[in-house]
Amino acid sequence: QVQLVESGGGSVQAGGSLKLSCVVSGYIFGTCGMGWYRQAPGKERELVSVIRSDGTKSYADSVKGRFTISKGNGKNTLYLQMNSLKTEDTAVYYCAAWVQMRWGDRCRDYEYNYWGQGTQVTVSS
């Protein structure tokens, strides 16, 4: 059974940093596009950052220059380094991935077939 498990969330003061991790577990062939999304109370879920299978990255305008997305060497781990955190970054952060279960499965960079359960990030002033 494939699972995405996030960690690294917590409470921090404005201006501080946190690093989120997402581990894909289970018997899989690999991952393609992966991304971080977030949902604040009373708001819709929004894209934070994505990394495509070719390594290219995109960021929401609100986090550019402050957040950095990366993959681990094993390709099944995703990170989000968050610096200069603001109170408006407070949200539940979700990891998403397109997982290939076996060789030959299609690869997607803009769709995700698995999501994590979310990790809370709270930034106080």
PDB file of C-alpha atoms in Angstrom:
ATOM      1  CA  GLN A   1       0.000   0.000   0.000  1.00  0.00           C
ATOM      2  CA  VAL A   2       1.410   3.349  -1.019  1.00  0.00           C
ATOM      3  CA  GLN A   3       1.502   6.083   1.566  1.00  0.00           C
ATOM      4  CA  LEU A   4       2.815   9.633   1.629  1.00  0.00           C
ATOM      5  CA  VAL A   5       3.811  10.698   5.113  1.00  0.00           C
ATOM      6  CA  GLU A   6       4.636  14.311   5.879  1.00  0.00           C
ATOM      7  CA  SER A   7       6.638  15.527   8.841  1.00  0.00           C
ATOM      8  CA  GLY A   8       8.398  18.650  10.022  1.00  0.00           C
ATOM      9  CA  GLY A   9       5.444  20.877  10.694  1.00  0.00           C
ATOM     10  CA  GLY A  10       5.112  22.830  13.902  1.00  0.00           C
ATOM     11  CA  SER A  11       4.858  26.260  15.430  1.00  0.00           C
ATOM     12  CA  VAL A  12       7.357  29.009  14.733  1.00  0.00           C
ATOM     13  CA  GLN A  13       7.555  32.763  15.063  1.00  0.00           C
ATOM     14  CA  ALA A  14       7.399  35.005  12.044  1.00  0.00           C
ATOM     15  CA  GLY A  15      10.762  35.170  10.353  1.00  0.00           C
ATOM     16  CA  GLY A  16      11.656  31.662  11.370  1.00  0.00           C
ATOM     17  CA  SER A  17      12.215  28.527   9.311  1.00  0.00           C
ATOM     18  CA  LEU A  18      10.838  25.026   9.025  1.00  0.00           C
ATOM     19  CA  LYS A  19      11.666  22.121   6.751  1.00  0.00           C
ATOM     20  CA  LEU A  20       8.897  19.777   5.719  1.00  0.00           C
ATOM     21  CA  SER A  21       9.573  16.237   4.560  1.00  0.00           C
ATOM     22  CA  CYS A  22       7.402  13.792   2.669  1.00  0.00           C
ATOM     23  CA  VAL A  23       8.322  10.135   2.349  1.00  0.00           C
ATOM     24  CA  VAL A  24       6.664   7.853  -0.180  1.00  0.00           C
ATOM     25  CA  SER A  25       6.458   4.360   1.225  1.00  0.00           C
ATOM     26  CA  GLY A  26       5.345   1.113  -0.355  1.00  0.00           C
ATOM     27  CA  TYR A  27       6.431  -1.070  -3.248  1.00  0.00           C
ATOM     28  CA  ILE A  28       6.656   1.382  -6.111  1.00  0.00           C
ATOM     29  CA  PHE A  29       8.724   1.824  -9.237  1.00  0.00           C
ATOM     30  CA  GLY A  30       9.220   5.559  -8.826  1.00  0.00           C
ATOM     31  CA  THR A  31       7.674   8.994  -8.703  1.00  0.00           C
ATOM     32  CA  CYS A  32       7.087  11.642 -11.344  1.00  0.00           C
ATOM     33  CA  GLY A  33       5.688  15.075 -10.508  1.00  0.00           C
ATOM     34  CA  MET A  34       5.539  15.923  -6.833  1.00  0.00           C
ATOM     35  CA  GLY A  35       4.260  18.963  -5.053  1.00  0.00           C
ATOM     36  CA  TRP A  36       3.317  20.772  -1.904  1.00  0.00           C
ATOM     37  CA  TYR A  37      -0.096  22.298  -1.361  1.00  0.00           C
ATOM     38  CA  ARG A  38      -1.570  24.071   1.626  1.00  0.00           C
ATOM     39  CA  GLN A  39      -4.960  24.890   3.034  1.00  0.00           C
ATOM     40  CA  ALA A  40      -5.594  27.626   5.549  1.00  0.00           C
ATOM     41  CA  PRO A  41      -8.755  27.710   7.682  1.00  0.00           C
ATOM     42  CA  GLY A  42     -11.722  28.899   5.653  1.00  0.00           C
ATOM     43  CA  LYS A  43      -9.743  28.905   2.418  1.00  0.00           C
ATOM     44  CA  GLU A  44      -9.387  26.597  -0.528  1.00  0.00           C
ATOM     45  CA  ARG A  45      -6.351  24.408  -0.960  1.00  0.00           C
ATOM     46  CA  GLU A  46      -3.657  26.169  -2.969  1.00  0.00           C
ATOM     47  CA  LEU A  47      -0.499  25.210  -4.767  1.00  0.00           C
ATOM     48  CA  VAL A  48       2.724  26.069  -2.966  1.00  0.00           C
ATOM     49  CA  SER A  49       5.368  24.468  -5.133  1.00  0.00           C
ATOM     50  CA  VAL A  50       5.865  21.626  -7.594  1.00  0.00           C
ATOM     51  CA  ILE A  51       8.845  19.740  -8.941  1.00  0.00           C
ATOM     52  CA  ARG A  52       8.471  17.929 -12.243  1.00  0.00           C
ATOM     53  CA  SER A  53      10.038  14.694 -13.386  1.00  0.00           C
ATOM     54  CA  ASP A  54      12.671  16.662 -15.336  1.00  0.00           C
ATOM     55  CA  GLY A  55      13.654  18.528 -12.166  1.00  0.00           C
ATOM     56  CA  THR A  56      12.112  21.862 -13.053  1.00  0.00           C
ATOM     57  CA  LYS A  57      10.369  23.697 -10.261  1.00  0.00           C
ATOM     58  CA  SER A  58       7.573  26.201  -9.849  1.00  0.00           C
ATOM     59  CA  TYR A  59       6.457  28.285  -6.905  1.00  0.00           C
ATOM     60  CA  ALA A  60       3.422  30.291  -5.955  1.00  0.00           C
ATOM     61  CA  ASP A  61       4.178  34.008  -6.106  1.00  0.00           C
ATOM     62  CA  SER A  62       3.512  34.293  -2.383  1.00  0.00           C
ATOM     63  CA  VAL A  63       6.420  31.983  -1.498  1.00  0.00           C
ATOM     64  CA  LYS A  64       8.977  32.747  -4.212  1.00  0.00           C
ATOM     65  CA  GLY A  65      12.361  33.552  -2.771  1.00  0.00           C
ATOM     66  CA  ARG A  66      11.423  32.127   0.624  1.00  0.00           C
ATOM     67  CA  PHE A  67      10.570  28.460  -0.014  1.00  0.00           C
ATOM     68  CA  THR A  68      12.654  25.825  -1.772  1.00  0.00           C
ATOM     69  CA  ILE A  69      11.351  22.486  -3.007  1.00  0.00           C
ATOM     70  CA  SER A  70      13.709  19.561  -3.509  1.00  0.00           C
ATOM     71  CA  LYS A  71      13.808  15.806  -3.855  1.00  0.00           C
ATOM     72  CA  GLY A  72      15.982  13.449  -1.918  1.00  0.00           C
ATOM     73  CA  ASN A  73      18.646  11.342  -3.631  1.00  0.00           C
ATOM     74  CA  GLY A  74      16.373   8.328  -3.584  1.00  0.00           C
ATOM     75  CA  LYS A  75      13.681  10.289  -5.453  1.00  0.00           C
ATOM     76  CA  ASN A  76      10.981   9.068  -3.082  1.00  0.00           C
ATOM     77  CA  THR A  77      11.446  11.855  -0.582  1.00  0.00           C
ATOM     78  CA  LEU A  78      10.253  15.400  -1.059  1.00  0.00           C
ATOM     79  CA  TYR A  79      11.288  18.424   0.955  1.00  0.00           C
ATOM     80  CA  LEU A  80      10.097  21.968   1.404  1.00  0.00           C
ATOM     81  CA  GLN A  81      12.509  24.366   3.056  1.00  0.00           C
ATOM     82  CA  MET A  82      10.526  27.331   4.324  1.00  0.00           C
ATOM     83  CA  ASN A  83      12.407  30.464   5.360  1.00  0.00           C
ATOM     84  CA  SER A  84      11.271  33.924   6.414  1.00  0.00           C
ATOM     85  CA  LEU A  85       7.929  32.516   7.418  1.00  0.00           C
ATOM     86  CA  LYS A  86       4.966  34.854   7.659  1.00  0.00           C
ATOM     87  CA  THR A  87       1.752  34.559   9.613  1.00  0.00           C
ATOM     88  CA  GLU A  88      -0.096  34.099   6.331  1.00  0.00           C
ATOM     89  CA  ASP A  89       1.867  30.889   5.750  1.00  0.00           C
ATOM     90  CA  THR A  90      -0.134  29.269   8.526  1.00  0.00           C
ATOM     91  CA  ALA A  91      -1.936  26.274   7.034  1.00  0.00           C
ATOM     92  CA  VAL A  92      -2.034  22.526   6.766  1.00  0.00           C
ATOM     93  CA  TYR A  93       0.583  21.509   4.223  1.00  0.00           C
ATOM     94  CA  TYR A  94      -0.008  18.497   1.996  1.00  0.00           C
ATOM     95  CA  CYS A  95       2.402  16.485  -0.081  1.00  0.00           C
ATOM     96  CA  ALA A  96       1.232  15.067  -3.400  1.00  0.00           C
ATOM     97  CA  ALA A  97       2.843  12.732  -5.904  1.00  0.00           C
ATOM     98  CA  TRP A  98       2.265  10.883  -9.132  1.00  0.00           C
ATOM     99  CA  VAL A  99       3.469   7.391  -8.254  1.00  0.00           C
ATOM    100  CA  GLN A 100       4.489   4.797 -10.798  1.00  0.00           C
ATOM    101  CA  MET A 101       3.685   1.362  -9.463  1.00  0.00           C
ATOM    102  CA  ARG A 102       5.676  -0.539 -12.094  1.00  0.00           C
ATOM    103  CA  TRP A 103       7.962   0.028 -15.056  1.00  0.00           C
ATOM    104  CA  GLY A 104       6.047   1.315 -18.038  1.00  0.00           C
ATOM    105  CA  ASP A 105       3.331   3.076 -16.079  1.00  0.00           C
ATOM    106  CA  ARG A 106       2.575   6.517 -17.442  1.00  0.00           C
ATOM    107  CA  CYS A 107       4.264   9.497 -15.846  1.00  0.00           C
ATOM    108  CA  ARG A 108       2.391  12.672 -14.958  1.00  0.00           C
ATOM    109  CA  ASP A 109       3.790  16.025 -13.854  1.00  0.00           C
ATOM    110  CA  TYR A 110       0.535  17.905 -13.291  1.00  0.00           C
ATOM    111  CA  GLU A 111      -1.656  15.222 -11.806  1.00  0.00           C
ATOM    112  CA  TYR A 112      -1.281  13.375  -8.539  1.00  0.00           C
ATOM    113  CA  ASN A 113      -2.605   9.965  -7.629  1.00  0.00           C
ATOM    114  CA  TYR A 114      -1.502  10.011  -3.996  1.00  0.00           C
ATOM    115  CA  TRP A 115      -1.735  12.596  -1.247  1.00  0.00           C
ATOM    116  CA  GLY A 116      -0.407  12.782   2.283  1.00  0.00           C
ATOM    117  CA  GLN A 117      -2.476  13.397   5.367  1.00  0.00           C
ATOM    118  CA  GLY A 118      -1.086  16.873   5.947  1.00  0.00           C
ATOM    119  CA  THR A 119       1.100  18.544   8.537  1.00  0.00           C
ATOM    120  CA  GLN A 120       0.201  21.711  10.415  1.00  0.00           C
ATOM    121  CA  VAL A 121       2.389  24.785  10.132  1.00  0.00           C
ATOM    122  CA  THR A 122       1.569  27.660  12.474  1.00  0.00           C
ATOM    123  CA  VAL A 123       3.406  30.967  12.263  1.00  0.00           C
ATOM    124  CA  SER A 124       2.837  33.474  15.045  1.00  0.00           C
ATOM    125  CA  SER A 125       3.666  37.159  15.111  1.00  0.00           C
TER     126      SER A 125
END
